[in-house]
Structure formats: C-alpha cells, structure tokens
Tab-separated table of C-alpha atoms and ligand atoms in Angstrom:
chain	number	residue	atom	x	y	z
A	15	MET	CA	30.940	72.022	-130.622
A	16	LYS	CA	34.570	72.573	-131.475
A	17	ASN	CA	35.537	72.233	-127.834
A	18	ILE	CA	33.665	68.991	-127.407
A	19	LEU	CA	35.440	67.534	-130.415
A	20	LEU	CA	38.850	68.627	-129.136
A	21	PHE	CA	38.060	67.169	-125.750
A	22	LEU	CA	37.154	63.795	-127.257
A	23	LEU	CA	40.190	63.727	-129.507
A	24	SER	CA	42.636	64.544	-126.734
A	25	PHE	CA	40.954	62.055	-124.451
A	26	ILE	CA	41.397	59.271	-126.973
A	27	ALA	CA	44.967	60.351	-127.673
A	28	SER	CA	46.033	60.353	-124.039
A	29	ASP	CA	44.230	57.090	-123.361
A	30	THR	CA	45.951	55.117	-126.059
A	31	ALA	CA	49.348	56.736	-126.475
A	32	PHE	CA	50.522	56.963	-122.847
A	33	ALA	CA	50.364	54.981	-119.685
A	34	GLN	CA	47.555	56.385	-117.578
A	35	HIS	CA	48.786	56.938	-114.037
A	36	PHE	CA	45.725	58.957	-113.083
A	37	GLN	CA	41.962	58.627	-113.456
A	38	THR	CA	39.451	61.435	-113.683
A	39	ALA	CA	37.131	59.531	-111.306
A	40	SER	CA	39.405	59.797	-108.249
A	41	ILE	CA	40.362	63.398	-109.042
A	42	ARG	CA	36.662	64.199	-109.292
A	43	LYS	CA	35.957	62.502	-105.973
A	44	HIS	CA	38.627	64.443	-104.040
A	45	ILE	CA	37.700	67.801	-105.553
A	46	ALA	CA	33.987	67.126	-104.983
A	47	PHE	CA	34.654	66.584	-101.277
A	48	LEU	CA	37.174	69.396	-100.737
A	49	ALA	CA	35.085	71.932	-102.670
A	50	SER	CA	31.722	70.889	-101.228
A	51	ASP	CA	29.565	73.324	-99.249
A	52	ASP	CA	30.065	71.077	-96.191
A	53	LEU	CA	33.643	72.336	-95.920
A	54	GLU	CA	32.480	75.961	-96.028
A	55	GLY	CA	35.349	77.180	-98.162
A	56	ARG	CA	38.194	75.768	-95.996
A	57	GLY	CA	39.042	79.084	-94.339
A	58	THR	CA	42.293	78.868	-92.339
A	59	ALA	CA	41.600	77.770	-88.742
A	60	SER	CA	37.916	77.078	-89.484
A	61	LEU	CA	36.037	73.845	-88.885
A	62	GLY	CA	36.021	73.301	-92.646
A	63	GLU	CA	39.828	73.523	-92.675
A	64	VAL	CA	40.002	70.875	-89.907
A	65	ARG	CA	37.660	68.581	-91.850
A	66	ALA	CA	39.734	68.985	-95.023
A	67	ALA	CA	42.943	68.336	-93.045
A	68	ASN	CA	41.429	65.152	-91.576
A	69	TYR	CA	40.398	63.966	-95.047
A	70	ILE	CA	43.925	64.480	-96.424
A	71	ALA	CA	45.568	62.887	-93.354
A	72	ASP	CA	43.233	59.864	-93.545
A	73	TYR	CA	44.203	59.409	-97.177
A	74	PHE	CA	47.933	59.603	-96.353
A	75	LYS	CA	47.331	57.012	-93.629
A	76	THR	CA	45.545	54.662	-96.051
A	77	LEU	CA	48.607	54.868	-98.295
A	78	GLY	CA	50.839	53.893	-95.364
A	79	LEU	CA	52.807	57.163	-95.395
A	80	LYS	CA	54.736	58.197	-92.288
A	81	PRO	CA	53.188	61.029	-90.271
A	82	VAL	CA	55.864	63.727	-90.002
A	83	GLY	CA	53.970	66.716	-88.636
A	84	THR	CA	54.503	67.779	-85.033
A	85	SER	CA	51.256	66.129	-83.968
A	86	GLY	CA	50.782	63.048	-86.127
A	87	TYR	CA	50.258	64.245	-89.690
A	88	PHE	CA	49.439	67.774	-88.511
A	89	GLN	CA	51.761	70.707	-88.029
A	90	PRO	CA	49.714	73.359	-86.231
A	91	PHE	CA	50.775	77.023	-86.396
A	92	GLU	CA	49.530	80.266	-84.936
A	93	VAL	CA	47.910	82.752	-87.263
A	94	THR	CA	46.453	86.172	-86.561
A	95	PHE	CA	44.047	87.761	-88.971
A	96	ALA	CA	41.516	90.547	-88.987
A	97	ILE	CA	37.802	89.902	-89.288
A	98	ASP	CA	35.895	93.165	-89.657
A	99	GLY	CA	38.915	95.084	-88.428
A	100	LYS	CA	39.329	93.018	-85.256
A	101	ALA	CA	42.435	90.823	-84.870
A	102	HIS	CA	41.840	87.151	-84.050
A	103	ALA	CA	44.584	84.724	-82.962
A	104	MET	CA	43.819	81.249	-84.258
A	105	THR	CA	45.454	77.914	-85.050
A	106	GLY	CA	45.845	76.660	-88.616
A	107	ARG	CA	47.520	73.392	-89.607
A	108	ASN	CA	49.679	71.937	-92.374
A	109	VAL	CA	49.288	68.227	-93.203
A	110	VAL	CA	52.667	66.507	-93.680
A	111	ALA	CA	53.459	62.922	-94.749
A	112	PHE	CA	56.663	61.136	-95.747
A	113	LEU	CA	57.385	58.384	-98.242
A	114	ASP	CA	60.630	56.929	-96.916
A	115	ASN	CA	62.762	55.280	-99.596
A	116	ALA	CA	65.830	55.353	-97.296
A	117	ALA	CA	67.414	57.915	-99.653
A	118	ALA	CA	69.688	60.811	-98.726
A	119	LYS	CA	67.601	63.436	-100.520
A	120	THR	CA	63.924	64.315	-100.435
A	121	ILE	CA	61.655	66.036	-102.956
A	122	VAL	CA	58.820	68.125	-101.508
A	123	ILE	CA	55.460	67.943	-103.295
A	124	GLY	CA	53.062	70.587	-102.060
A	125	ALA	CA	49.875	72.561	-102.551
A	126	HIS	CA	47.762	74.747	-100.305
A	127	TYR	CA	44.372	73.374	-99.281
A	128	ASP	CA	42.977	76.435	-97.501
A	129	HIS	CA	40.720	78.910	-99.288
A	130	LEU	CA	38.621	81.982	-98.474
A	131	GLY	CA	36.033	80.331	-96.208
A	132	LYS	CA	32.826	82.310	-96.038
A	133	GLY	CA	34.406	85.519	-97.250
A	134	PHE	CA	35.158	87.145	-93.876
A	135	GLN	CA	38.950	87.033	-94.115
A	136	GLY	CA	39.138	89.451	-97.066
A	137	SER	CA	40.534	88.964	-100.593
A	138	SER	CA	37.235	87.763	-102.086
A	139	LEU	CA	36.496	89.328	-105.463
A	140	SER	CA	32.764	88.591	-105.288
A	141	PRO	CA	30.533	91.528	-104.413
A	142	ASP	CA	28.609	90.951	-101.139
A	143	SER	CA	30.900	88.020	-100.416
A	144	LYS	CA	30.379	87.929	-96.665
A	145	ASN	CA	28.778	84.804	-95.256
A	146	GLN	CA	28.901	83.148	-98.683
A	147	ILE	CA	30.829	79.913	-99.174
A	148	HIS	CA	33.884	80.192	-101.438
A	149	ASN	CA	34.368	76.580	-102.505
A	150	GLY	CA	37.745	77.103	-104.169
A	151	ALA	CA	37.569	74.102	-106.513
A	152	ASP	CA	40.365	75.321	-108.755
A	153	ASP	CA	42.013	77.348	-105.949
A	154	ASN	CA	43.149	74.984	-104.661
A	155	ALA	CA	41.194	71.746	-104.269
A	156	SER	CA	42.736	70.976	-107.678
A	157	GLY	CA	46.339	71.239	-106.417
A	158	THR	CA	45.558	69.486	-103.118
A	159	THR	CA	44.137	66.606	-105.134
A	160	GLY	CA	47.365	66.672	-107.154
A	161	VAL	CA	49.380	66.092	-103.954
A	162	MET	CA	47.103	63.209	-102.914
A	163	GLU	CA	47.170	61.597	-106.373
A	164	LEU	CA	50.967	61.892	-106.684
A	165	ALA	CA	51.300	60.381	-103.197
A	166	ARG	CA	49.185	57.437	-104.343
A	167	TYR	CA	51.136	57.081	-107.579
A	168	LEU	CA	54.546	57.124	-105.867
A	169	THR	CA	53.360	54.660	-103.220
A	170	GLU	CA	51.832	52.184	-105.656
A	171	ASN	CA	54.212	52.312	-108.632
A	172	ASN	CA	56.398	49.392	-107.435
A	173	VAL	CA	59.554	51.484	-107.845
A	174	THR	CA	61.916	52.331	-105.003
A	175	GLU	CA	63.109	55.718	-106.186
A	176	LYS	CA	66.455	57.265	-105.258
A	177	HIS	CA	64.567	59.994	-103.423
A	178	ASN	CA	62.206	60.215	-100.507
A	179	TYR	CA	59.056	62.285	-100.965
A	180	LEU	CA	57.544	64.725	-98.534
A	181	PHE	CA	53.892	65.544	-99.219
A	182	ILE	CA	52.610	68.773	-97.701
A	183	ALA	CA	49.138	70.297	-97.837
A	184	PHE	CA	49.642	73.854	-96.614
A	185	SER	CA	47.122	76.045	-94.847
A	186	GLY	CA	47.247	79.837	-94.386
A	187	GLU	CA	48.288	80.398	-98.012
A	188	GLU	CA	45.474	82.811	-98.792
A	189	LEU	CA	46.463	84.886	-95.744
A	190	GLY	CA	50.047	85.246	-97.033
A	191	LEU	CA	51.845	81.893	-97.442
A	192	ILE	CA	51.721	81.467	-93.649
A	193	GLY	CA	51.707	77.652	-93.523
A	194	SER	CA	54.628	77.208	-95.920
A	195	LYS	CA	56.614	79.951	-94.155
A	196	HIS	CA	55.990	78.152	-90.882
A	197	PHE	CA	57.169	74.866	-92.369
A	198	THR	CA	60.386	76.330	-93.789
A	199	GLU	CA	61.103	78.119	-90.480
A	200	LYS	CA	60.324	75.020	-88.390
A	201	PRO	CA	60.886	72.115	-90.790
A	202	THR	CA	60.058	68.632	-89.478
A	203	LEU	CA	62.895	67.222	-91.596
A	204	PRO	CA	66.184	69.052	-92.294
A	205	LEU	CA	65.843	71.439	-95.249
A	206	THR	CA	69.426	70.557	-96.240
A	207	SER	CA	68.075	67.160	-97.333
A	208	VAL	CA	65.439	68.753	-99.608
A	209	SER	CA	66.667	68.747	-103.189
A	210	SER	CA	63.696	70.468	-104.861
A	211	MET	CA	60.113	71.524	-104.312
A	212	ILE	CA	57.175	71.058	-106.681
A	213	ASN	CA	54.088	73.212	-106.095
A	214	MET	CA	50.634	73.065	-107.636
A	215	ASP	CA	48.322	76.039	-107.300
A	216	MET	CA	45.220	76.079	-109.540
A	217	ILE	CA	45.744	73.242	-112.007
A	218	GLY	CA	42.056	72.630	-112.713
A	219	ARG	CA	41.249	74.944	-115.610
A	220	LEU	CA	43.440	73.723	-118.441
A	221	THR	CA	42.552	75.104	-121.871
A	222	ASP	CA	44.392	74.187	-125.067
A	223	GLU	CA	44.773	77.865	-125.862
A	224	LYS	CA	46.544	78.828	-122.625
A	225	GLY	CA	48.188	75.574	-121.606
A	226	ILE	CA	50.142	75.593	-118.344
A	227	ILE	CA	52.161	78.358	-116.736
A	228	VAL	CA	55.369	77.027	-115.194
A	229	SER	CA	57.042	79.289	-112.602
A	230	GLY	CA	60.428	78.937	-110.958
A	231	TRP	CA	61.982	78.078	-114.337
A	232	GLY	CA	65.090	80.103	-113.496
A	233	THR	CA	65.667	78.521	-110.088
A	234	SER	CA	67.523	75.562	-111.610
A	235	PRO	CA	68.666	74.582	-115.118
A	236	VAL	CA	67.029	71.186	-114.553
A	237	TRP	CA	63.502	72.484	-115.308
A	238	GLY	CA	64.429	73.789	-118.746
A	239	LYS	CA	66.133	70.483	-119.496
A	240	LEU	CA	63.385	68.104	-118.371
A	241	ILE	CA	60.031	69.843	-118.789
A	242	PRO	CA	59.874	70.757	-122.529
A	243	PRO	CA	59.947	67.146	-123.866
A	244	LEU	CA	57.452	66.023	-121.198
A	245	ALA	CA	55.079	68.863	-122.088
A	246	ARG	CA	55.299	67.841	-125.740
A	247	LYS	CA	54.535	64.252	-124.812
A	248	GLN	CA	51.359	65.351	-123.032
A	249	ASN	CA	50.604	67.786	-125.850
A	250	LEU	CA	50.597	70.669	-123.357
A	251	LYS	CA	51.397	74.209	-124.401
A	252	TYR	CA	53.424	75.972	-121.700
A	253	THR	CA	54.551	79.471	-120.754
A	254	VAL	CA	57.441	79.952	-118.363
A	255	ASP	CA	58.101	82.477	-115.606
A	256	SER	CA	61.686	82.555	-114.445
A	257	SER	CA	61.084	83.878	-110.951
A	258	GLY	CA	61.101	81.754	-107.799
A	259	VAL	CA	59.129	84.440	-105.993
A	260	GLY	CA	55.426	84.334	-106.745
A	261	ALA	CA	52.006	84.305	-105.169
A	262	SER	CA	52.197	80.754	-103.826
A	263	ASP	CA	54.016	78.434	-101.418
A	264	HIS	CA	57.004	77.565	-103.634
A	265	THR	CA	58.250	81.068	-102.720
A	266	SER	CA	58.914	79.986	-99.106
A	267	PHE	CA	61.224	77.203	-100.350
A	268	TYR	CA	62.940	79.338	-102.986
A	269	LEU	CA	63.827	81.822	-100.248
A	270	LYS	CA	65.676	78.926	-98.533
A	271	ASN	CA	67.750	78.404	-101.723
A	272	ILE	CA	65.858	75.310	-102.858
A	273	PRO	CA	65.082	74.833	-106.587
A	274	VAL	CA	61.325	75.210	-107.055
A	275	VAL	CA	58.822	74.716	-109.843
A	276	GLN	CA	55.138	75.525	-109.783
A	277	PHE	CA	52.288	74.571	-112.100
A	278	PHE	CA	49.264	76.794	-112.811
A	279	THR	CA	46.561	76.732	-115.490
A	280	GLY	CA	46.000	80.493	-115.342
A	281	GLY	CA	43.495	82.989	-114.071
A	282	HIS	CA	39.808	83.098	-114.950
A	283	GLY	CA	36.640	85.010	-114.228
A	284	ASP	CA	35.775	82.816	-111.210
A	285	TYR	CA	39.117	83.415	-109.477
A	286	HIS	CA	38.549	84.198	-105.763
A	287	LYS	CA	34.804	84.279	-106.338
A	288	ILE	CA	31.972	82.143	-104.986
A	289	SER	CA	31.630	80.653	-108.480
A	290	ASP	CA	34.984	78.737	-108.387
A	291	ASP	CA	33.108	75.422	-108.336
A	292	ALA	CA	33.829	71.766	-109.095
A	293	ASP	CA	31.600	71.647	-112.200
A	294	LYS	CA	34.006	74.011	-113.990
A	295	ILE	CA	37.109	71.843	-113.516
A	296	ASN	CA	38.753	70.258	-116.572
A	297	TYR	CA	39.340	66.803	-115.067
A	298	GLU	CA	40.940	65.315	-118.145
A	299	GLY	CA	43.255	68.332	-118.253
A	300	GLU	CA	44.310	67.725	-114.654
A	301	VAL	CA	45.108	64.091	-115.562
A	302	ARG	CA	47.490	65.339	-118.256
A	303	ILE	CA	49.212	67.786	-115.912
A	304	LEU	CA	49.658	65.089	-113.252
A	305	ASN	CA	51.052	62.704	-115.873
A	306	LEU	CA	53.607	65.375	-116.726
A	307	ILE	CA	54.552	65.892	-113.061
A	308	ALA	CA	54.806	62.114	-112.437
A	309	ASP	CA	57.126	61.796	-115.449
A	310	LEU	CA	59.100	64.802	-114.218
A	311	LEU	CA	59.605	63.065	-110.854
A	312	MET	CA	60.809	59.881	-112.556
A	313	ASN	CA	63.248	61.885	-114.686
A	314	LEU	CA	64.490	63.885	-111.684
A	315	ASP	CA	65.320	60.533	-110.104
A	316	LYS	CA	67.845	59.843	-112.874
A	317	GLU	CA	69.501	63.273	-112.658
A	318	PRO	CA	72.264	64.499	-110.368
A	319	GLU	CA	70.770	66.700	-107.621
A	320	PRO	CA	69.513	69.905	-109.267
A	321	GLU	CA	71.649	72.984	-108.879
A	322	PHE	CA	70.053	76.023	-107.329
A	323	ALA	CA	70.151	79.293	-109.237
A	324	THR	CA	69.055	82.719	-108.100
A	325	ALA	CA	66.353	83.556	-110.607
A	326	ALA	CA	65.949	86.969	-112.161
A	327	ASN	CA	63.103	88.594	-110.350
A	328	PRO	CA	62.046	91.654	-112.336
A	329	HIS	CA	59.013	92.269	-110.181
A	330	SER	CA	60.507	92.021	-106.696
A	331	GLY	CA	58.476	94.149	-104.345
A	332	ALA	CA	55.793	94.803	-106.927
A	333	THR	CA	53.218	92.535	-105.348
A	334	THR	CA	49.594	93.591	-105.390
A	335	SER	CA	49.654	94.325	-101.671
A	336	ASN	CA	51.860	97.372	-102.312
A	337	PHE	CA	49.261	99.140	-104.422
A	338	LYS	CA	46.750	101.659	-103.197
A	339	VAL	CA	44.720	101.123	-106.367
A	340	THR	CA	43.954	98.292	-108.803
A	341	LEU	CA	41.743	97.960	-111.851
A	342	GLY	CA	40.050	94.837	-110.497
A	343	VAL	CA	41.203	92.605	-113.347
A	344	MET	CA	42.690	89.140	-113.545
A	345	PRO	CA	45.599	89.233	-116.017
A	346	ASP	CA	46.171	86.434	-118.494
A	347	TYR	CA	49.608	85.225	-117.377
A	348	SER	CA	50.022	83.041	-120.431
A	349	TYR	CA	49.765	86.013	-122.810
A	350	THR	CA	53.183	86.905	-124.199
A	351	GLY	CA	52.228	89.701	-126.620
A	352	LYS	CA	52.427	93.428	-125.914
A	353	GLY	CA	50.046	94.873	-123.327
A	354	LEU	CA	47.993	93.443	-120.482
A	355	LYS	CA	45.469	90.841	-121.609
A	356	ILE	CA	42.455	90.480	-119.345
A	357	ASP	CA	41.159	87.073	-118.257
A	358	GLY	CA	38.390	88.357	-116.023
A	359	VAL	CA	37.042	91.520	-114.431
A	360	SER	CA	35.660	91.906	-110.929
A	361	LYS	CA	32.156	93.278	-110.530
A	362	ALA	CA	31.835	96.928	-109.508
A	363	ARG	CA	35.583	97.611	-109.718
A	364	PRO	CA	37.256	100.332	-111.883
A	365	ALA	CA	37.807	98.225	-115.033
A	366	GLU	CA	34.271	96.848	-115.126
A	367	LYS	CA	32.774	100.289	-114.436
A	368	ALA	CA	34.776	101.663	-117.378
A	369	GLY	CA	33.439	98.952	-119.694
A	370	ILE	CA	36.570	96.793	-119.966
A	371	VAL	CA	35.745	93.096	-120.469
A	372	ALA	CA	37.571	89.747	-120.576
A	373	GLY	CA	39.634	89.430	-123.761
A	374	ASP	CA	40.532	93.126	-123.955
A	375	ILE	CA	44.237	93.981	-124.127
A	376	ILE	CA	45.165	97.189	-122.271
A	377	THR	CA	48.052	98.932	-124.040
A	378	ARG	CA	48.184	102.324	-122.267
A	379	LEU	CA	47.181	103.490	-118.813
A	380	GLY	CA	47.492	107.000	-117.359
A	381	GLY	CA	49.505	108.172	-120.360
A	382	GLU	CA	52.078	105.375	-120.067
A	383	GLU	CA	52.618	102.433	-122.338
A	384	ILE	CA	52.088	98.886	-121.027
A	385	GLY	CA	54.571	96.428	-122.530
A	386	THR	CA	54.235	93.669	-119.943
A	387	ILE	CA	52.352	92.951	-116.748
A	388	TYR	CA	55.263	94.454	-114.803
A	389	ASP	CA	54.769	97.833	-116.496
A	390	TYR	CA	51.145	97.647	-115.432
A	391	MET	CA	52.200	97.012	-111.821
A	392	GLU	CA	54.597	99.940	-111.899
A	393	ILE	CA	51.936	102.271	-113.269
A	394	LEU	CA	49.486	101.205	-110.546
A	395	GLY	CA	52.070	102.091	-107.910
A	396	LYS	CA	52.009	105.721	-109.087
A	397	HIS	CA	48.285	106.307	-108.600
A	398	GLU	CA	45.936	107.097	-105.745
A	399	LYS	CA	42.323	106.233	-105.034
A	400	GLY	CA	39.860	108.566	-106.744
A	401	GLN	CA	42.220	109.562	-109.594
A	402	VAL	CA	40.777	109.452	-113.111
A	403	VAL	CA	43.077	108.213	-115.899
A	404	GLU	CA	42.710	107.231	-119.518
A	405	ALA	CA	43.032	103.584	-120.538
A	406	GLU	CA	43.622	102.546	-124.137
A	407	PHE	CA	42.903	98.975	-125.126
A	408	LEU	CA	42.436	96.609	-128.004
A	409	ARG	CA	39.164	94.743	-128.469
A	410	GLY	CA	39.885	92.472	-131.391
A	411	SER	CA	41.468	94.821	-133.902
A	412	GLU	CA	39.574	97.850	-132.634
A	413	VAL	CA	41.399	100.470	-130.504
A	414	LYS	CA	39.265	101.884	-127.696
A	415	LYS	CA	39.776	104.608	-125.084
A	416	VAL	CA	37.919	104.930	-121.793
A	417	LYS	CA	38.184	106.941	-118.569
A	418	VAL	CA	38.939	104.818	-115.520
A	419	THR	CA	38.285	106.015	-111.965
A	420	PHE	CA	40.509	104.299	-109.400
B	19	ZN	ZN1	45.781	79.408	-104.532
C-alpha cells in the first residue's frame, strides 16, 4: 500500500514539476520486445542477438542517424567462448550510430544489449539454467532502451548542441566487455574526439530506498559538479563509486583515458536469473533516470571539455573472476554502512545453504571483519573450495552465526 502511494505521488510530482522528455509507453515497448522470449535471451552471436541488433539499427535509421559501424550500423567482431567445455568461434556485433552536429567533440552514449541467451554460455545464477531463456529485462534491455530513448530525444529536441553524439549498443558484454573492447581498439571514429562516455547498465529497478549508483565519479571533476543538483531535481537518491573500472563497458573507455560515468539501479534477487523479466521493471523510475541523463547532457554542452582524472581504484584486480570461491550473494552496492549487505542469494550456493537471506548484513567471515565490500573480496581470495568458515551477520538487530561451506 505504502509503495503504491509513493508511486502515485512521485508520478504526479514528476509530471507537473518538470518537462517530460520520456514516456513510460515507449520504454515499455522497447523493453517488451528486447526482453521477449522471441529473442531467446540475446546471447552474443545468437539469432536473438541479430534480431535485437536489427531492431536497434532500424530505430536508429528511423531517427535519421548516420550508420558508423563497419558494415552499415553494425560493427561485427570475433568472439570465442566455451559451451560445455568446447570452444566456439563466433561473430557478435555492436550497433553504432552517429548524430552529427558538425562539432569537434563527441559524447558516447552506450549500453550493452546482449544477455545470457539460453544459459549455455555460463554465468547464469539460476539452478538448471541450461536451455532456459534469460530475458534480461533489467540487464540490460533497460539500458539499451535508454540509448534508444536518448537518441530520439537528442534528435528531436530542436537544439543543435555543441557536441556530436555516438550511440553504441554493445554486444559481448556478458562474456567480458568484448564488444566495447573491440570498439575502443578499432574505433570507427577517432577516440581523440571523444570527450566523455555515458554508460547505462541495469537502470530498470529503481527503488526510493536505494536510488541510483553512479560509477566513474572520480574519472572527472565534472560529474561531482553537475550530477548532484540534477539528482535533487529528479528527487533521486544516489550513491557514488569513484572507480572508472567496473563490471561494464564504461571500463573500456576509461582505460583509454576518457572520462566515464555509469548509471545502475543496483542488484536484486533476479540478477542473472531467468526471472529478470519485463513485468518487474520500474518504468516511471527509468523515466526519471533518463530525465537526469538528458539534463546532464544539456549541462555538459555548456561546460568546457571535461578533464580526465585517474580514479582511485581500491579494488583493482579483485574482480569476481579471480576467486576460487564465492558465497553466491548479490551485494547491495548502495549500502554504505559497515559490513556486506545482501540484496539476493543464489539457490543452492553456500550462503543460501547456510541460511543467509536477502537483507542480512555479513559483518565477519572466516574470522575476519568485513568493513566494506572490498574486505569481503579480499577474504574470498584467501579461501578454497570445500573449506568451512564461520560467518557472523546481522538480521535486523539480531546477531547470528552460521557455518558456511565454500
Ligand atoms: Zn549488464
């Protein structure tokens, strides 16, 4: 009941107080198509990926954007991945379009459109995930729709900005940022003309409690200057992460010394599962996030070109792929208190087996204290499969201890 009331209130507020650049109806339409069973989870190099790419390219064409792939709007790339232990060489494709305002500098607006397909390429968190469609509505039909909607907005706003815009829907992200790495290695427009990159990965699950998580904050002082007032205007709570290196495609641009910023509404229990479906998207929330990004683009247009800064990267190297063990939990990245707050647990993995549930805050693991998520990552790096350790956590105000088997 409370949620419904909040939803109505914020809907009325955003409808009357601000210009509405975006409508839930068109966001709903794009996500419904991209996350439909027909596209079979948009696995890189699959038929579903090709159909999604065609849909995005057709939309860019309708808007009159210039095709700037290597083959029309498409930029194909080679990708090798293992299916049941056997390596397959395949072709994935980025979709790339250009809004030419005859400016010297270009802002890249990107999101990955690939997802986990039918669960054969690994990284699904659903049990028995093979041959099941992973629709990936939040991850990342939501961000792909953001690219399409911002392309429409910038085309139709009757303003000739002082920047050009390059819209890229990346593939191969779920296999390791392959499409964006390919683009930054073989750019179809000189990277020296790119002044910043805006990425959207999972912007469909906004809650008032968590707000948005903004990464790349430390890659240029411009983000800290422009974003806080815009977030207030949209009544969006935000948490910042300084690093330009993260688990999405902005990383590829940061590593080429380009200021980056990425928007994310946080993890949830459906992350990388077959239940990440379109009916769970907060469409009105996505409207607010896109309003913020559109305003950010307009403000960037009035600024001198943003300066690049090397961002502190406390967790360099500590990516999940380096661990032999994990708890099978989705951390709450917006949580800033002490410990590791859990957003979701994966079925039949160590945390779930030990009785840890969403909402718990793990404060100690294997005899070591967890201050932040980075402590948790460090502790994981010290353990092996099969080891049994003690985990201490808070459930509400209650302190609990359980044995966890990695
Ligand atoms: Zn993603």
